[in-house]
mmCIF file of C-alpha atoms and ligand atoms in Angstrom:
data_model
loop_
_atom_site.group_PDB
_atom_site.id
_atom_site.type_symbol
_atom_site.label_atom_id
_atom_site.label_comp_id
_atom_site.label_asym_id
_atom_site.label_seq_id
_atom_site.Cartn_x
_atom_site.Cartn_y
_atom_site.Cartn_z
ATOM 1 C CA MET A 234 11.775 -19.939 -17.803
ATOM 2 C CA ARG A 235 12.263 -21.247 -21.217
ATOM 3 C CA PHE A 236 15.646 -21.921 -23.041
ATOM 4 C CA VAL A 237 15.570 -21.852 -26.698
ATOM 5 C CA LYS A 238 18.383 -22.281 -29.246
ATOM 6 C CA LYS A 239 16.262 -21.449 -32.479
ATOM 7 C CA ALA A 240 15.255 -18.104 -33.543
ATOM 8 C CA ARG A 241 12.057 -19.273 -34.870
ATOM 9 C CA TYR A 242 10.919 -20.447 -31.423
ATOM 10 C CA VAL A 243 11.964 -17.116 -29.870
ATOM 11 C CA LYS A 244 9.828 -15.238 -32.454
ATOM 12 C CA LYS A 245 6.777 -17.595 -31.680
ATOM 13 C CA ILE A 246 7.116 -17.265 -27.864
ATOM 14 C CA VAL A 247 7.552 -13.525 -27.865
ATOM 15 C CA ALA A 248 4.661 -13.115 -30.300
ATOM 16 C CA GLN A 249 2.452 -14.959 -27.918
ATOM 17 C CA ALA A 250 3.517 -12.817 -25.024
ATOM 18 C CA ARG A 251 2.890 -9.695 -27.044
ATOM 19 C CA LYS A 252 -0.546 -10.983 -27.986
ATOM 20 C CA LYS A 253 -1.274 -10.965 -24.209
ATOM 21 C CA GLY A 254 -0.454 -7.262 -24.153
ATOM 22 C CA LYS A 255 2.909 -7.822 -22.514
ATOM 23 C CA ILE A 256 5.869 -5.236 -23.084
ATOM 24 C CA ILE A 257 8.942 -7.169 -24.041
ATOM 25 C CA GLY A 258 12.240 -6.366 -22.383
ATOM 26 C CA PHE A 259 15.537 -7.691 -23.697
ATOM 27 C CA VAL A 260 19.140 -7.883 -22.385
ATOM 28 C CA PRO A 261 21.654 -9.062 -24.981
ATOM 29 C CA THR A 262 24.801 -10.677 -23.386
ATOM 30 C CA MET A 263 27.724 -12.768 -24.397
ATOM 31 C CA GLY A 264 27.126 -14.810 -21.163
ATOM 32 C CA TYR A 265 29.513 -15.641 -18.270
ATOM 33 C CA LEU A 266 27.178 -13.380 -16.345
ATOM 34 C CA HIS A 267 28.156 -11.199 -13.295
ATOM 35 C CA GLU A 268 26.338 -8.766 -11.081
ATOM 36 C CA GLY A 269 26.592 -6.123 -13.826
ATOM 37 C CA HIS A 270 24.555 -8.153 -16.302
ATOM 38 C CA LEU A 271 22.067 -9.202 -13.557
ATOM 39 C CA SER A 272 21.527 -5.458 -12.685
ATOM 40 C CA LEU A 273 20.523 -4.905 -16.401
ATOM 41 C CA VAL A 274 18.117 -7.889 -16.096
ATOM 42 C CA ARG A 275 16.542 -6.337 -13.000
ATOM 43 C CA ILE A 276 16.016 -3.075 -15.006
ATOM 44 C CA ALA A 277 14.376 -5.005 -17.904
ATOM 45 C CA ARG A 278 12.130 -6.882 -15.347
ATOM 46 C CA ARG A 279 11.045 -3.651 -13.788
ATOM 47 C CA LYS A 280 10.266 -2.098 -17.159
ATOM 48 C CA ALA A 281 8.659 -5.020 -19.008
ATOM 49 C CA GLN A 282 6.383 -7.827 -18.396
ATOM 50 C CA PHE A 283 8.280 -10.365 -20.404
ATOM 51 C CA THR A 284 12.082 -10.517 -20.249
ATOM 52 C CA VAL A 285 14.365 -12.130 -22.822
ATOM 53 C CA VAL A 286 18.155 -12.569 -22.318
ATOM 54 C CA SER A 287 20.429 -13.825 -25.036
ATOM 55 C CA LEU A 288 23.764 -15.498 -24.436
ATOM 56 C CA PHE A 289 25.872 -15.466 -27.417
ATOM 57 C CA VAL A 290 29.649 -14.963 -27.865
ATOM 58 C CA ASN A 291 29.392 -13.137 -31.164
ATOM 59 C CA PRO A 292 32.456 -14.072 -33.255
ATOM 60 C CA THR A 293 32.125 -11.057 -35.754
ATOM 61 C CA GLN A 294 32.904 -8.523 -32.912
ATOM 62 C CA PHE A 295 36.364 -10.193 -32.202
ATOM 63 C CA GLY A 296 39.429 -9.334 -34.173
ATOM 64 C CA PRO A 297 41.593 -12.201 -35.488
ATOM 65 C CA GLN A 298 44.102 -11.676 -32.612
ATOM 66 C CA GLU A 299 41.536 -11.292 -30.040
ATOM 67 C CA ASP A 300 40.063 -13.718 -27.290
ATOM 68 C CA LEU A 301 37.091 -15.282 -29.167
ATOM 69 C CA GLN A 302 38.409 -18.844 -28.290
ATOM 70 C CA SER A 303 39.234 -18.218 -24.683
ATOM 71 C CA TYR A 304 36.387 -15.919 -23.945
ATOM 72 C CA PRO A 305 34.886 -17.373 -20.634
ATOM 73 C CA ARG A 306 31.739 -19.416 -21.028
ATOM 74 C CA ASP A 307 29.551 -21.250 -18.301
ATOM 75 C CA LEU A 308 26.050 -21.856 -19.712
ATOM 76 C CA LYS A 309 24.930 -23.931 -16.765
ATOM 77 C CA ARG A 310 25.677 -21.193 -14.318
ATOM 78 C CA ASP A 311 24.201 -18.544 -16.474
ATOM 79 C CA LYS A 312 20.935 -20.479 -16.801
ATOM 80 C CA ILE A 313 20.750 -20.812 -12.950
ATOM 81 C CA LEU A 314 21.330 -17.107 -12.389
ATOM 82 C CA LEU A 315 18.786 -16.069 -15.043
ATOM 83 C CA LYS A 316 16.111 -18.467 -13.544
ATOM 84 C CA LYS A 317 16.717 -16.833 -10.111
ATOM 85 C CA GLU A 318 16.140 -13.449 -11.612
ATOM 86 C CA GLY A 319 12.817 -14.541 -12.966
ATOM 87 C CA VAL A 320 13.750 -14.188 -16.674
ATOM 88 C CA ASP A 321 11.066 -15.553 -19.004
ATOM 89 C CA LEU A 322 13.206 -16.677 -21.983
ATOM 90 C CA VAL A 323 16.749 -17.366 -22.645
ATOM 91 C CA PHE A 324 17.978 -17.470 -26.275
ATOM 92 C CA TYR A 325 21.296 -19.217 -26.605
ATOM 93 C CA PRO A 326 21.948 -19.785 -30.344
ATOM 94 C CA GLU A 327 24.622 -21.680 -32.025
ATOM 95 C CA ARG A 328 26.945 -19.670 -34.317
ATOM 96 C CA THR A 329 25.180 -21.110 -37.401
ATOM 97 C CA GLU A 330 21.735 -19.926 -36.139
ATOM 98 C CA ILE A 331 23.000 -16.291 -36.169
ATOM 99 C CA TYR A 332 25.383 -16.587 -39.165
ATOM 100 C CA PRO A 333 24.244 -19.375 -41.410
ATOM 101 C CA GLU A 334 26.275 -20.549 -44.441
ATOM 102 C CA GLY A 335 26.480 -17.653 -46.952
ATOM 103 C CA TYR A 336 25.880 -14.969 -44.387
ATOM 104 C CA SER A 337 26.916 -11.635 -45.946
ATOM 105 C CA THR A 338 25.221 -8.655 -44.359
ATOM 106 C CA TYR A 339 26.693 -6.242 -42.018
ATOM 107 C CA VAL A 340 25.546 -3.078 -40.322
ATOM 108 C CA GLU A 341 27.895 -0.212 -39.567
ATOM 109 C CA VAL A 342 27.284 2.990 -37.821
ATOM 110 C CA GLN A 343 29.894 5.260 -39.464
ATOM 111 C CA GLY A 344 32.106 7.658 -37.640
ATOM 112 C CA LEU A 345 31.274 6.571 -34.106
ATOM 113 C CA SER A 346 32.484 3.112 -34.743
ATOM 114 C CA THR A 347 36.069 4.140 -35.743
ATOM 115 C CA ILE A 348 37.006 6.290 -32.716
ATOM 116 C CA LEU A 349 38.072 5.364 -29.204
ATOM 117 C CA CYS A 350 37.663 1.525 -28.942
ATOM 118 C CA GLY A 351 37.161 1.406 -32.671
ATOM 119 C CA VAL A 352 40.839 2.438 -33.331
ATOM 120 C CA SER A 353 42.452 -0.460 -31.673
ATOM 121 C CA ARG A 354 39.593 -2.835 -32.383
ATOM 122 C CA PRO A 355 38.796 -2.267 -36.150
ATOM 123 C CA GLY A 356 35.551 -4.035 -36.969
ATOM 124 C CA HIS A 357 34.476 -4.525 -33.508
ATOM 125 C CA PHE A 358 31.436 -2.272 -33.531
ATOM 126 C CA ARG A 359 30.414 -3.406 -37.064
ATOM 127 C CA GLY A 360 30.158 -6.833 -35.486
ATOM 128 C CA VAL A 361 28.315 -5.578 -32.515
ATOM 129 C CA THR A 362 25.791 -3.524 -34.501
ATOM 130 C CA THR A 363 25.273 -6.455 -36.900
ATOM 131 C CA VAL A 364 24.520 -9.016 -34.233
ATOM 132 C CA VAL A 365 22.448 -6.546 -32.170
ATOM 133 C CA LEU A 366 20.301 -5.726 -35.027
ATOM 134 C CA LYS A 367 19.837 -9.367 -35.828
ATOM 135 C CA LEU A 368 18.860 -10.160 -32.226
ATOM 136 C CA PHE A 369 16.446 -7.109 -32.305
ATOM 137 C CA ASN A 370 14.826 -8.618 -35.283
ATOM 138 C CA ILE A 371 14.607 -11.980 -33.686
ATOM 139 C CA VAL A 372 13.428 -10.881 -30.252
ATOM 140 C CA GLN A 373 11.376 -7.884 -31.388
ATOM 141 C CA PRO A 374 11.756 -6.201 -28.051
ATOM 142 C CA ASP A 375 10.050 -2.912 -26.909
ATOM 143 C CA ILE A 376 12.820 -1.997 -24.458
ATOM 144 C CA VAL A 377 16.524 -3.092 -24.440
ATOM 145 C CA VAL A 378 18.964 -2.657 -21.595
ATOM 146 C CA PHE A 379 22.675 -2.078 -22.128
ATOM 147 C CA GLY A 380 25.461 -1.340 -19.627
ATOM 148 C CA ARG A 381 27.143 2.047 -19.277
ATOM 149 C CA LYS A 382 30.521 0.387 -18.886
ATOM 150 C CA ASP A 383 30.465 -0.228 -22.662
ATOM 151 C CA PHE A 384 29.413 3.532 -23.144
ATOM 152 C CA GLN A 385 30.531 3.717 -26.749
ATOM 153 C CA GLN A 386 28.573 0.629 -27.668
ATOM 154 C CA ALA A 387 25.479 2.160 -26.144
ATOM 155 C CA VAL A 388 25.779 5.477 -27.973
ATOM 156 C CA ILE A 389 26.404 3.534 -31.240
ATOM 157 C CA ILE A 390 23.334 1.324 -30.798
ATOM 158 C CA LYS A 391 21.188 4.443 -29.912
ATOM 159 C CA ARG A 392 22.474 5.905 -33.224
ATOM 160 C CA MET A 393 21.547 2.794 -35.140
ATOM 161 C CA VAL A 394 18.036 2.657 -33.525
ATOM 162 C CA GLU A 395 17.386 6.184 -34.500
ATOM 163 C CA ASP A 396 18.909 6.122 -37.959
ATOM 164 C CA LEU A 397 17.115 2.862 -38.903
ATOM 165 C CA ASP A 398 13.728 3.927 -37.281
ATOM 166 C CA LEU A 399 13.597 0.948 -35.025
ATOM 167 C CA ASN A 400 10.671 1.050 -32.728
ATOM 168 C CA ILE A 401 12.793 0.172 -29.579
ATOM 169 C CA LYS A 402 13.612 2.101 -26.490
ATOM 170 C CA ILE A 403 17.303 1.807 -25.318
ATOM 171 C CA VAL A 404 17.852 2.045 -21.706
ATOM 172 C CA THR A 405 21.274 2.101 -19.997
ATOM 173 C CA GLY A 406 22.216 0.640 -16.564
ATOM 174 C CA LYS A 407 24.960 2.075 -14.371
ATOM 175 C CA ILE A 408 28.282 0.460 -14.004
ATOM 176 C CA VAL A 409 28.467 -2.172 -11.268
ATOM 177 C CA ARG A 410 31.839 -2.208 -9.496
ATOM 178 C CA GLU A 411 33.717 -4.635 -7.178
ATOM 179 C CA LYS A 412 34.211 -3.393 -3.642
ATOM 180 C CA ASP A 413 37.539 -1.955 -4.551
ATOM 181 C CA GLY A 414 36.090 0.021 -7.554
ATOM 182 C CA LEU A 415 37.061 -2.255 -10.538
ATOM 183 C CA ALA A 416 34.260 -2.260 -13.019
ATOM 184 C CA MET A 417 32.733 -5.756 -13.315
ATOM 185 C CA SER A 418 33.633 -7.497 -16.682
ATOM 186 C CA SER A 419 33.729 -11.108 -17.701
ATOM 187 C CA ARG A 420 37.287 -10.321 -18.791
ATOM 188 C CA ASN A 421 38.479 -9.584 -15.223
ATOM 189 C CA THR A 422 38.908 -13.310 -14.867
ATOM 190 C CA TYR A 423 41.923 -13.100 -17.233
ATOM 191 C CA LEU A 424 43.887 -10.892 -14.672
ATOM 192 C CA SER A 425 46.702 -12.343 -12.558
ATOM 193 C CA GLU A 426 46.550 -11.520 -8.873
ATOM 194 C CA LYS A 427 49.000 -8.639 -9.370
ATOM 195 C CA GLU A 428 47.203 -7.268 -12.412
ATOM 196 C CA ARG A 429 43.845 -7.401 -10.640
ATOM 197 C CA GLU A 430 45.430 -5.449 -7.792
ATOM 198 C CA ASN A 431 46.917 -2.916 -10.150
ATOM 199 C CA ALA A 432 43.760 -2.616 -12.130
ATOM 200 C CA THR A 433 42.038 -0.723 -9.331
ATOM 201 C CA VAL A 434 43.989 2.299 -10.448
ATOM 202 C CA LEU A 435 41.484 2.701 -13.334
ATOM 203 C CA TYR A 436 38.602 3.673 -11.017
ATOM 204 C CA GLN A 437 40.916 5.543 -8.730
ATOM 205 C CA SER A 438 42.119 7.732 -11.636
ATOM 206 C CA LEU A 439 38.512 8.393 -12.839
ATOM 207 C CA VAL A 440 37.442 9.386 -9.248
ATOM 208 C CA TRP A 441 40.548 11.574 -9.082
ATOM 209 C CA ALA A 442 39.477 13.235 -12.519
ATOM 210 C CA LYS A 443 36.066 13.919 -11.128
ATOM 211 C CA LYS A 444 37.535 15.485 -7.977
ATOM 212 C CA ALA A 445 39.950 17.569 -9.937
ATOM 213 C CA TYR A 446 36.933 18.842 -12.055
ATOM 214 C CA SER A 447 34.939 19.639 -8.783
ATOM 215 C CA GLY A 448 37.959 21.500 -7.501
ATOM 216 C CA GLY A 449 37.956 23.802 -10.659
ATOM 217 C CA VAL A 450 40.208 22.195 -13.204
ATOM 218 C CA ARG A 451 38.922 22.626 -16.774
ATOM 219 C CA ASP A 452 41.731 21.600 -18.891
ATOM 220 C CA PRO A 453 41.169 18.082 -20.256
ATOM 221 C CA HIS A 454 44.808 17.620 -21.308
ATOM 222 C CA TRP A 455 46.154 18.273 -17.754
ATOM 223 C CA VAL A 456 43.708 15.687 -16.302
ATOM 224 C CA ILE A 457 44.321 13.074 -19.038
ATOM 225 C CA ASP A 458 48.182 13.396 -18.628
ATOM 226 C CA LYS A 459 47.854 12.955 -14.853
ATOM 227 C CA MET A 460 45.681 9.972 -15.381
ATOM 228 C CA ARG A 461 47.932 8.354 -17.738
ATOM 229 C CA ASP A 462 50.779 8.723 -15.205
ATOM 230 C CA MET A 463 48.813 7.272 -12.451
ATOM 231 C CA ILE A 464 47.906 4.211 -14.565
ATOM 232 C CA GLU A 465 51.289 3.728 -16.044
ATOM 233 C CA ASN A 466 52.816 3.869 -12.524
ATOM 234 C CA ARG A 467 50.753 0.805 -11.748
ATOM 235 C CA GLY A 468 51.816 -1.047 -14.929
ATOM 236 C CA GLY A 469 48.893 -0.387 -17.071
ATOM 237 C CA LYS A 470 49.555 0.178 -20.785
ATOM 238 C CA VAL A 471 47.159 2.910 -21.918
ATOM 239 C CA ASP A 472 45.167 2.401 -25.162
ATOM 240 C CA TYR A 473 43.484 5.633 -24.634
ATOM 241 C CA VAL A 474 42.280 8.110 -21.960
ATOM 242 C CA GLU A 475 39.911 10.781 -23.326
ATOM 243 C CA ALA A 476 37.617 13.548 -22.141
ATOM 244 C CA VAL A 477 34.610 13.423 -24.626
ATOM 245 C CA ASP A 478 31.154 14.743 -25.140
ATOM 246 C CA GLN A 479 28.690 12.084 -24.115
ATOM 247 C CA LYS A 480 26.528 12.200 -27.320
ATOM 248 C CA THR A 481 29.113 12.773 -30.052
ATOM 249 C CA LEU A 482 32.072 11.074 -28.285
ATOM 250 C CA LYS A 483 34.337 13.855 -29.643
ATOM 251 C CA PRO A 484 37.125 15.225 -27.467
ATOM 252 C CA VAL A 485 36.049 18.266 -25.491
ATOM 253 C CA LYS A 486 38.270 21.470 -25.328
ATOM 254 C CA HIS A 487 37.119 22.272 -21.794
ATOM 255 C CA LEU A 488 35.776 20.163 -19.042
ATOM 256 C CA TYR A 489 32.065 20.721 -18.253
ATOM 257 C CA LYS A 490 29.283 19.087 -16.258
ATOM 258 C CA GLY A 491 28.457 15.910 -18.196
ATOM 259 C CA THR A 492 31.802 15.420 -19.879
ATOM 260 C CA LEU A 493 32.563 11.715 -20.107
ATOM 261 C CA ILE A 494 36.105 10.522 -19.138
ATOM 262 C CA VAL A 495 36.655 7.306 -20.892
ATOM 263 C CA LEU A 496 39.578 4.882 -20.897
ATOM 264 C CA ALA A 497 40.985 1.582 -22.337
ATOM 265 C CA VAL A 498 43.937 0.050 -20.601
ATOM 266 C CA TYR A 499 45.906 -3.089 -20.853
ATOM 267 C CA PHE A 500 47.028 -4.965 -17.844
ATOM 268 C CA GLY A 501 49.186 -7.825 -19.349
ATOM 269 C CA LYS A 502 47.108 -9.018 -22.282
ATOM 270 C CA THR A 503 43.794 -7.991 -20.794
ATOM 271 C CA ARG A 504 42.198 -4.962 -22.089
ATOM 272 C CA LEU A 505 39.907 -3.293 -19.701
ATOM 273 C CA ILE A 506 37.464 -0.230 -20.302
ATOM 274 C CA ASP A 507 35.842 2.161 -17.747
ATOM 275 C CA ASN A 508 34.448 5.646 -17.724
ATOM 276 C CA ILE A 509 32.910 8.312 -15.524
ATOM 277 C CA VAL A 510 30.632 11.242 -16.069
ATOM 278 C CA LEU A 511 31.810 14.572 -14.568
HETATM 279 O O1 PAF B 603 28.013 -6.079 -24.628
HETATM 280 C C1 PAF B 603 28.101 -7.232 -24.948
HETATM 281 O O2 PAF B 603 28.102 -8.123 -24.208
HETATM 282 C C2 PAF B 603 27.994 -7.456 -26.479
HETATM 283 O O3 PAF B 603 28.683 -6.571 -27.200
HETATM 284 C C3 PAF B 603 26.642 -7.653 -27.018
HETATM 285 C C4 PAF B 603 25.814 -6.306 -26.992
HETATM 286 C C5 PAF B 603 25.879 -8.734 -26.292
HETATM 287 C C6 PAF B 603 26.703 -8.043 -28.489
HETATM 288 O O4 PAF B 603 27.341 -9.142 -28.699
#
């Protein structure tokens, strides 16, 4: 496995692999890897013959009051984990490698970027699409794997790939959960013991919604209200709970098979997201 900080070396190494006829798989991450990330790496390894992983805490997707400085990092551990997974190339650029002095170009997928998480995190998805497009240009992958926990992110990136005619296949990997159902996230480390315990209500409420739907409930407002109650009773501060269409992310009038229930909730200062497909 090779560890590379410079974009020009990534381009060179990947070009050599492509010359040998290898399909290039890519998993962009912000590091501090957990099983969720590793499951995406395994998908990439199955679908491609040369796998690249990036580790970069992207400053442009954090708001001024957000956790850029405190975002957990452990490069040494990440490298060990990726080596074990049989990754071919790890790209871990410095900030200036991605955003050199004078950097001024941003990419924005309009509409989809300003709903759901985009409301309380203005500019977040602009930062995501900007860095992701930049990483795509550096790595030149054939297949890229994203997690479904960040469902909105995956929808936005698929839109960007289609709109900009990028010759890249986007694949999504399912949400990996802790034993008690909490979706794995690097930010779970911020939770106090009590908050961690209470946060299990998120998955419980999503499973409850799915059961309600299976039991014949079709009114999204009824389901959302009950979910909000469940979450607030456990100390969660709801940012949003919505029932939306998987492709457009617009609220649905009636629940149907394939409706996506999405939520973002604060426990203390930690904002967690999760979702389930009915
Ligand atoms: O999902 C993430 O970890 C990040 O948003 C991504 C895609 C690596 C871009 O910084």
